[in-house]
Tab-separated table of C-alpha atoms in Angstrom:
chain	number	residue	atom	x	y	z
A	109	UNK	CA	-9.440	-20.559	-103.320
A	110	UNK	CA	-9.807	-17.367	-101.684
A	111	UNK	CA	-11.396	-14.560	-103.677
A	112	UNK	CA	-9.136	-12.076	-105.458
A	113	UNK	CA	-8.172	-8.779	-104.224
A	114	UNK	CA	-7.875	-5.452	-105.316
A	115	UNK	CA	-5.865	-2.408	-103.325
A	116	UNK	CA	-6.849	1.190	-104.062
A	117	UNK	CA	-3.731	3.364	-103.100
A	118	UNK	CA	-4.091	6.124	-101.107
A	119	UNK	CA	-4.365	9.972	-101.998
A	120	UNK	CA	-1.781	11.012	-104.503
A	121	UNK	CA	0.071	7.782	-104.435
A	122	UNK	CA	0.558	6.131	-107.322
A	123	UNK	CA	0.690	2.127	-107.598
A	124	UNK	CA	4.481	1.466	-106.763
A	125	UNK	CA	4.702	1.939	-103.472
A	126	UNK	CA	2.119	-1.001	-102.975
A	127	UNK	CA	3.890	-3.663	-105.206
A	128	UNK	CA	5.492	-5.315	-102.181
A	129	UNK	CA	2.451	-5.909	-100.484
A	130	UNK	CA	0.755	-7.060	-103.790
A	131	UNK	CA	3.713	-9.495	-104.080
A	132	UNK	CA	3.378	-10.592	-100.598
A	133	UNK	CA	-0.352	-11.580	-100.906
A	134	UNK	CA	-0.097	-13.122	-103.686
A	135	UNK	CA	2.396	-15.579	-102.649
A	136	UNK	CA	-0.175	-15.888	-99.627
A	137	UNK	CA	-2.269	-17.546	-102.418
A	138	UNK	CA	-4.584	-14.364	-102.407
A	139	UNK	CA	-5.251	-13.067	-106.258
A	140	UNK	CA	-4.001	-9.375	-105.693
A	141	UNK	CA	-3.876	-7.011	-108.058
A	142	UNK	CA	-3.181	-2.848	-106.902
A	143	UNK	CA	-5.147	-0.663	-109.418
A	144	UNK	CA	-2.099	1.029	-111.949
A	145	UNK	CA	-2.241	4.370	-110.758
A	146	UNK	CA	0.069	6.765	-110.914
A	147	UNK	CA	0.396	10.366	-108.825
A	148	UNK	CA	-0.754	12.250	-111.560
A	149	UNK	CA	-4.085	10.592	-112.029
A	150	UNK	CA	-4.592	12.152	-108.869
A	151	UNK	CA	-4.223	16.218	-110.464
A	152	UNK	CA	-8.164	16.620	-111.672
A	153	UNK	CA	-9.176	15.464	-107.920
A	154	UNK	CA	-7.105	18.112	-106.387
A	155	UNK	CA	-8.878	20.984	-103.882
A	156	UNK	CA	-11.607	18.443	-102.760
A	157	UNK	CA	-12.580	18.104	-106.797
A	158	UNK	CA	-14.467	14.394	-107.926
A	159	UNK	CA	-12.960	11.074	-107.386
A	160	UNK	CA	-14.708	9.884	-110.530
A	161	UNK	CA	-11.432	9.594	-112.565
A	162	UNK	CA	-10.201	7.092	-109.379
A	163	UNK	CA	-13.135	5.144	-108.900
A	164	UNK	CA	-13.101	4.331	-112.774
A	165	UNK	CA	-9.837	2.879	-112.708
A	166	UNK	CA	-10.992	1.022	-109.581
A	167	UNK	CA	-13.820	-0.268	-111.447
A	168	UNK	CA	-11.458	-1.299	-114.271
A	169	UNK	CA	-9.335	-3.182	-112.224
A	170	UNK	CA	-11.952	-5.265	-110.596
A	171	UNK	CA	-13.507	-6.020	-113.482
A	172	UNK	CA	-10.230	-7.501	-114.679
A	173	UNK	CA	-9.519	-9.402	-111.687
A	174	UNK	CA	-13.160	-11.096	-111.874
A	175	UNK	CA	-12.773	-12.074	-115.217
A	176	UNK	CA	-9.634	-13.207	-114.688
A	177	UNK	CA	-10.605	-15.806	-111.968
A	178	UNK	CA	-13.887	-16.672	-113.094
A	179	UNK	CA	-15.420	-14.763	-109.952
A	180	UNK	CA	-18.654	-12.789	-109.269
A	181	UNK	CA	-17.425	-11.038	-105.951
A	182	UNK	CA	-13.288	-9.756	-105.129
A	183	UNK	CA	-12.542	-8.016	-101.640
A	184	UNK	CA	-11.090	-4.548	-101.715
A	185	UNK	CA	-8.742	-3.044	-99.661
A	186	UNK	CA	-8.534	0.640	-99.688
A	187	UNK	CA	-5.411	2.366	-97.980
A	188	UNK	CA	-6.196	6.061	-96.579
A	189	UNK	CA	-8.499	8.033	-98.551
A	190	UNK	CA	-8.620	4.790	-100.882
A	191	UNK	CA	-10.923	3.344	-98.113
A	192	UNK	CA	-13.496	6.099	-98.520
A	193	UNK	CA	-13.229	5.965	-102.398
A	194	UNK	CA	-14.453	2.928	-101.916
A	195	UNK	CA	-17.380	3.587	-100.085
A	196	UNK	CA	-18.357	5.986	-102.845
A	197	UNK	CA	-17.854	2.821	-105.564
A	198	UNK	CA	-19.991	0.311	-103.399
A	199	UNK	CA	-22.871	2.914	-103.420
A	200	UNK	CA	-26.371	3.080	-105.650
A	201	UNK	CA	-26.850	6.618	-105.006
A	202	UNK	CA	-25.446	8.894	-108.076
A	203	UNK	CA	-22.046	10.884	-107.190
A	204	UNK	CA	-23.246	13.844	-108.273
A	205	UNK	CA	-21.970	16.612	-105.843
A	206	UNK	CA	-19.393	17.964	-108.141
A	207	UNK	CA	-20.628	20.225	-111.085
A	208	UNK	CA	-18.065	17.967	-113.339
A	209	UNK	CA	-20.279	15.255	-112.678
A	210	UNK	CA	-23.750	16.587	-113.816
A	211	UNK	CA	-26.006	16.603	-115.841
A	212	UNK	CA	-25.655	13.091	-115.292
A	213	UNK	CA	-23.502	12.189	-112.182
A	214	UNK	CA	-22.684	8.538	-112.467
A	215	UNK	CA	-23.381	5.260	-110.533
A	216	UNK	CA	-21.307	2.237	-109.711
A	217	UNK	CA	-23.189	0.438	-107.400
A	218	UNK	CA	-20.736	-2.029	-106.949
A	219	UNK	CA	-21.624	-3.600	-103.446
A	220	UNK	CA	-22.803	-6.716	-105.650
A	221	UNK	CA	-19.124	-7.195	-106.730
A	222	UNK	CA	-17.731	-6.690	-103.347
A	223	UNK	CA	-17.389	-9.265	-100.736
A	224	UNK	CA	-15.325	-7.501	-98.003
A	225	UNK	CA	-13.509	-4.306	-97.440
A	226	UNK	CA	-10.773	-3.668	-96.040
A	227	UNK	CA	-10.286	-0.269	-94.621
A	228	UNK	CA	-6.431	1.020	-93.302
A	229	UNK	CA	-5.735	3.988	-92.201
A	230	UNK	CA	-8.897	5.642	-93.881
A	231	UNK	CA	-9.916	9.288	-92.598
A	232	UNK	CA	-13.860	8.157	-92.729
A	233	UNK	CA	-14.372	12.145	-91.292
A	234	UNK	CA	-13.061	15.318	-92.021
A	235	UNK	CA	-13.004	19.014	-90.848
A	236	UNK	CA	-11.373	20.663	-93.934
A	237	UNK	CA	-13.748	21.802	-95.873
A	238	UNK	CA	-12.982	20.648	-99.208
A	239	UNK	CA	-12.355	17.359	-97.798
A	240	UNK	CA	-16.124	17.221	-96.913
A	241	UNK	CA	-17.324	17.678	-100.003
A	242	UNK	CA	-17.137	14.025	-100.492
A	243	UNK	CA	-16.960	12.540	-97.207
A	244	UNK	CA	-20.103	14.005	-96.181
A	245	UNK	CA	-21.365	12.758	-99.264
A	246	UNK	CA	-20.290	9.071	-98.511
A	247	UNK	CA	-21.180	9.807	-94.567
A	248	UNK	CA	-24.898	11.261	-95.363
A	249	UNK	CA	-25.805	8.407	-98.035
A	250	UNK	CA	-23.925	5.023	-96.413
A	251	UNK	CA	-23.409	5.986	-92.763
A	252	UNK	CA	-20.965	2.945	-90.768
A	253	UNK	CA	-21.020	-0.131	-92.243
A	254	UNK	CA	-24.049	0.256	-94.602
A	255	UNK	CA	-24.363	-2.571	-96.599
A	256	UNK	CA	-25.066	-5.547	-94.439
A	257	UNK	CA	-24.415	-8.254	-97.060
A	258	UNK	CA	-20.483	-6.970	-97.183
A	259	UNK	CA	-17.944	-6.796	-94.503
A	260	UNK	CA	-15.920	-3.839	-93.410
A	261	UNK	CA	-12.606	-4.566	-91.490
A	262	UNK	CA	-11.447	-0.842	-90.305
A	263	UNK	CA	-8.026	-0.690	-89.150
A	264	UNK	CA	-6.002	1.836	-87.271
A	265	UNK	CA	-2.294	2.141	-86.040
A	266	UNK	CA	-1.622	3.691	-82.628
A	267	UNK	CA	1.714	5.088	-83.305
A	268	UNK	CA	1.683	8.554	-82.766
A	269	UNK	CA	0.243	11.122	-79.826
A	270	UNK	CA	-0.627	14.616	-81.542
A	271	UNK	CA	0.561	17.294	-79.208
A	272	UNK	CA	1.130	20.875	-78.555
A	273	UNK	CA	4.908	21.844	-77.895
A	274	UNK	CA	6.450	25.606	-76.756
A	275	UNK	CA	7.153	25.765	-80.745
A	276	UNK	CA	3.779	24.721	-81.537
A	277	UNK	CA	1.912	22.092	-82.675
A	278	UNK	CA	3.193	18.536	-83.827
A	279	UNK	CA	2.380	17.484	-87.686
A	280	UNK	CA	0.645	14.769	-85.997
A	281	UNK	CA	-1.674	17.013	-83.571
A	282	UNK	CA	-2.205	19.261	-86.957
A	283	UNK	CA	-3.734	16.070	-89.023
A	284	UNK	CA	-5.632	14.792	-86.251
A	285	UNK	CA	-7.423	18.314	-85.666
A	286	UNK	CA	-7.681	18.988	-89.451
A	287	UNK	CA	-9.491	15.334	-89.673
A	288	UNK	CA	-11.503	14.760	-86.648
A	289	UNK	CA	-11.390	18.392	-84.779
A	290	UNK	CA	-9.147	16.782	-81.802
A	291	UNK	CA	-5.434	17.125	-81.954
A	292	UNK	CA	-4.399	15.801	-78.772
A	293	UNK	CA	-5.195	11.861	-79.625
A	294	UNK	CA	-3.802	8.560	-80.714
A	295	UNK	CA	-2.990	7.598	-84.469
A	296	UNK	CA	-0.943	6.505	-87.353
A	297	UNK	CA	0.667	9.761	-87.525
A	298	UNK	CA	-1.698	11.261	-89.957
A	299	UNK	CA	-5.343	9.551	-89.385
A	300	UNK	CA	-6.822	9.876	-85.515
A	301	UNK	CA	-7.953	6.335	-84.505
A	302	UNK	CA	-11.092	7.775	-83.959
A	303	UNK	CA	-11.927	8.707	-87.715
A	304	UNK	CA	-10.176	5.226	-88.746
A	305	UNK	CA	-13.033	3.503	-87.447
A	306	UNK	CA	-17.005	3.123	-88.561
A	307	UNK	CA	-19.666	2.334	-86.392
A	308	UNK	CA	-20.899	-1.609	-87.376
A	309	UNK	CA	-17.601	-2.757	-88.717
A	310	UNK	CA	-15.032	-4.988	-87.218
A	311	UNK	CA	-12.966	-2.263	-85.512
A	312	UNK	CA	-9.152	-3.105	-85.246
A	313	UNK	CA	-6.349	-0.978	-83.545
A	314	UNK	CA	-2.355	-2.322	-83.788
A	315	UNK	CA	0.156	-0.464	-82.051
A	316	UNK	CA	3.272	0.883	-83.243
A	317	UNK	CA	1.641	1.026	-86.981
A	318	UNK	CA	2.455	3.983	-89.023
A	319	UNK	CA	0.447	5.399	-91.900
A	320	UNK	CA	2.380	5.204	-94.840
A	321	UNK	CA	4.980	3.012	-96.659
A	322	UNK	CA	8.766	3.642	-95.630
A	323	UNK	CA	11.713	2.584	-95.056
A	324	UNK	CA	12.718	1.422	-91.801
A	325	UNK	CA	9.288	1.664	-90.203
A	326	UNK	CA	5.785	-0.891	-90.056
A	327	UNK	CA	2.751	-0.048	-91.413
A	328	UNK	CA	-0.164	-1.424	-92.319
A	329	UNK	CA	1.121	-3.591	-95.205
A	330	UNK	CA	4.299	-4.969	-93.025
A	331	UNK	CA	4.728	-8.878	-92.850
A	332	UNK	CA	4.375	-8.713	-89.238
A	333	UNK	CA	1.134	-6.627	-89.034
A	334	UNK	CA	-0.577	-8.616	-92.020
A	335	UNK	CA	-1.943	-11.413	-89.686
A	336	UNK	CA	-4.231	-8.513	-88.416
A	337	UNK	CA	-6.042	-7.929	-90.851
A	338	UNK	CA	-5.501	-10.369	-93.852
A	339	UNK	CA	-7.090	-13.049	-92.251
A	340	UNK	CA	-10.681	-11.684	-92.965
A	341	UNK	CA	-9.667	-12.085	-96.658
A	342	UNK	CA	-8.620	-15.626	-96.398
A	343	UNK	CA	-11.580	-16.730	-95.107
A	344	UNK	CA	-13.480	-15.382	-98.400
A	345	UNK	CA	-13.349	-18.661	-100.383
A	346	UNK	CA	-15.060	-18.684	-104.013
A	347	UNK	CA	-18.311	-20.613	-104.707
C-alpha cells in the first residue's frame, strides 16, 4: 500500500478548496488527508511574519496520518507557498528568524518522517522583501533538493506569458517580477516557472496548468494533470 499523504494548502487558503483532490486520491488508494486549515489561521503570518502556527498544524496532521496507518514515513505535497513551508518543516536547523520565535525558535526536523515531496506551483524565490524573510531562510540553510534520502517532485504550469501592455503591466508580468525579478516569462499565472523549480529535484513543467483551484479551468490538482505528478507517490509503497 502506498504511503499516506498529506497536502499543505497554499497561502491564505484554507482546507476546502482541496477536498476534491483529497477525495480523488484517496479513491486512487492513496491515504490523503489536507491539513484542516482555515484562512484565518493564516492572520498571525501576515507581512512576511512566522509560519510556525502553519507548520504546527502540518506537524499535527502527519502525525495523525502515521498513526493512523501504522507508518514511519507519509509524502507531502505542498501547493504554492505550502511547498516552501515545507521545506522549513523537513529542516534541523531552528526557525528562529522571527523575534516571535526566540528565545527559543523551534525545530521540526521532520525529513525522517518524510518520504517524498511534492512541490506545485511553489515560489521557491522571492523579491519582496518580506517574502524573503523566510525564503532566504529556507534557501540559505537547505539550498535545491537538500536532503538526499527524500525526493522532491517540483512542478510548474506554463499557462500564462507576463507582459507589458500600453495600459501597463499584466497581473501575471507583476507576480512574476515581484517573485523572480523577470516579468516577461512563462507560468501558472502567479509563480514564474523559473522559481517553481529547485536545482536536484525532478523538475516537471505541464502546459496549460493554472495556479489555483477554479471553476472552469485545470490546475495542478485536475484529473487530467494528476498522472504528472501523482505517480511519484504511488510508487512509495510501505515496508
Amino acid at each position: 500500500m502506498a504511503l499516506p499523504t498529506v497536502i499543505l494548502p497554499g497561502y491564505l487558503a484554507g482546507a476546502t478548496p482541496y477536498r476534491p483532490l483529497e477525495k480523488t486520491l484517496n479513491e486512487m488508494g492513496l491515504p490523503t488527508m489536507v491539513v484542516p486549515l482555515r484562512r484565518w489561521d493564516w492572520l498571525p503570518t501576515v507581512g512576511g511574519r512566522s509560519v510556525t502556527t502553519i507548520i504546527q498544524k502540518l506537524h499535527e496532521t502527519v502525525q495523525v496520518m502515521r498513526h493512523r496507518h501504522g507508518d514511519s514515513q507519509v509524502n507531502l505535497v505542498g501547493h504554492s507557498a505550502g511547498g516552501w513551508i515545507a521545506r522549513i518543516y523537513l529542516g534541523d536547523m531552528p526557525y528562529g528568524v522571527h523575534g516571535s520565535d526566540r528565545p527559543t525558535p523551534p525545530t521540526w526536523n521532520a525529513q525522517r518522517y518524510v518520504h517524498t515531496l511534492v512541490c506545485l506551483g511553489t515560489p521557491h524565490l522571492s523579491q519582496e522583501r518580506w517574502t524573503r524573510r523566510n525564503l532566504d531562510f529556507v534557501n540559505d540553510h537547505y539550498p535545491g533538493a537538500f536532503y538526499q534520502h527524500i525526493r522532491y517532485i517540483c512542478v510548474a504550469g506554463k499557462s500564462v506569458q507576463g507582459s507589458r501592455r500600453w495600459y501597463g503591466p499584466s497581473f501575471a508580468y507583476q507576480s512574476y517580477q515581484l517573485t523572480y525579478g523577470q516579468g516577461d516569462c512563462w507560468g501558472d499565472g502567479i509563480t514564474p516557472i523559473a522559481a517553481a523549480h529547485l536545482d536536484g529535484a525532478d523538475n516537471l513543467t505541464i502546459e496549460q496548468v493554472n495556479h489555483s483551484p477554479r471553476p472552469g479551468q485545470l490546475w495542478y490538482g485536475s484529473e487530467s494533470i494528476l498522472p504528472y505528478w501523482v505517480k511519484y507517490l504511488l510508487h512509495t509503497i510501505s515496508s
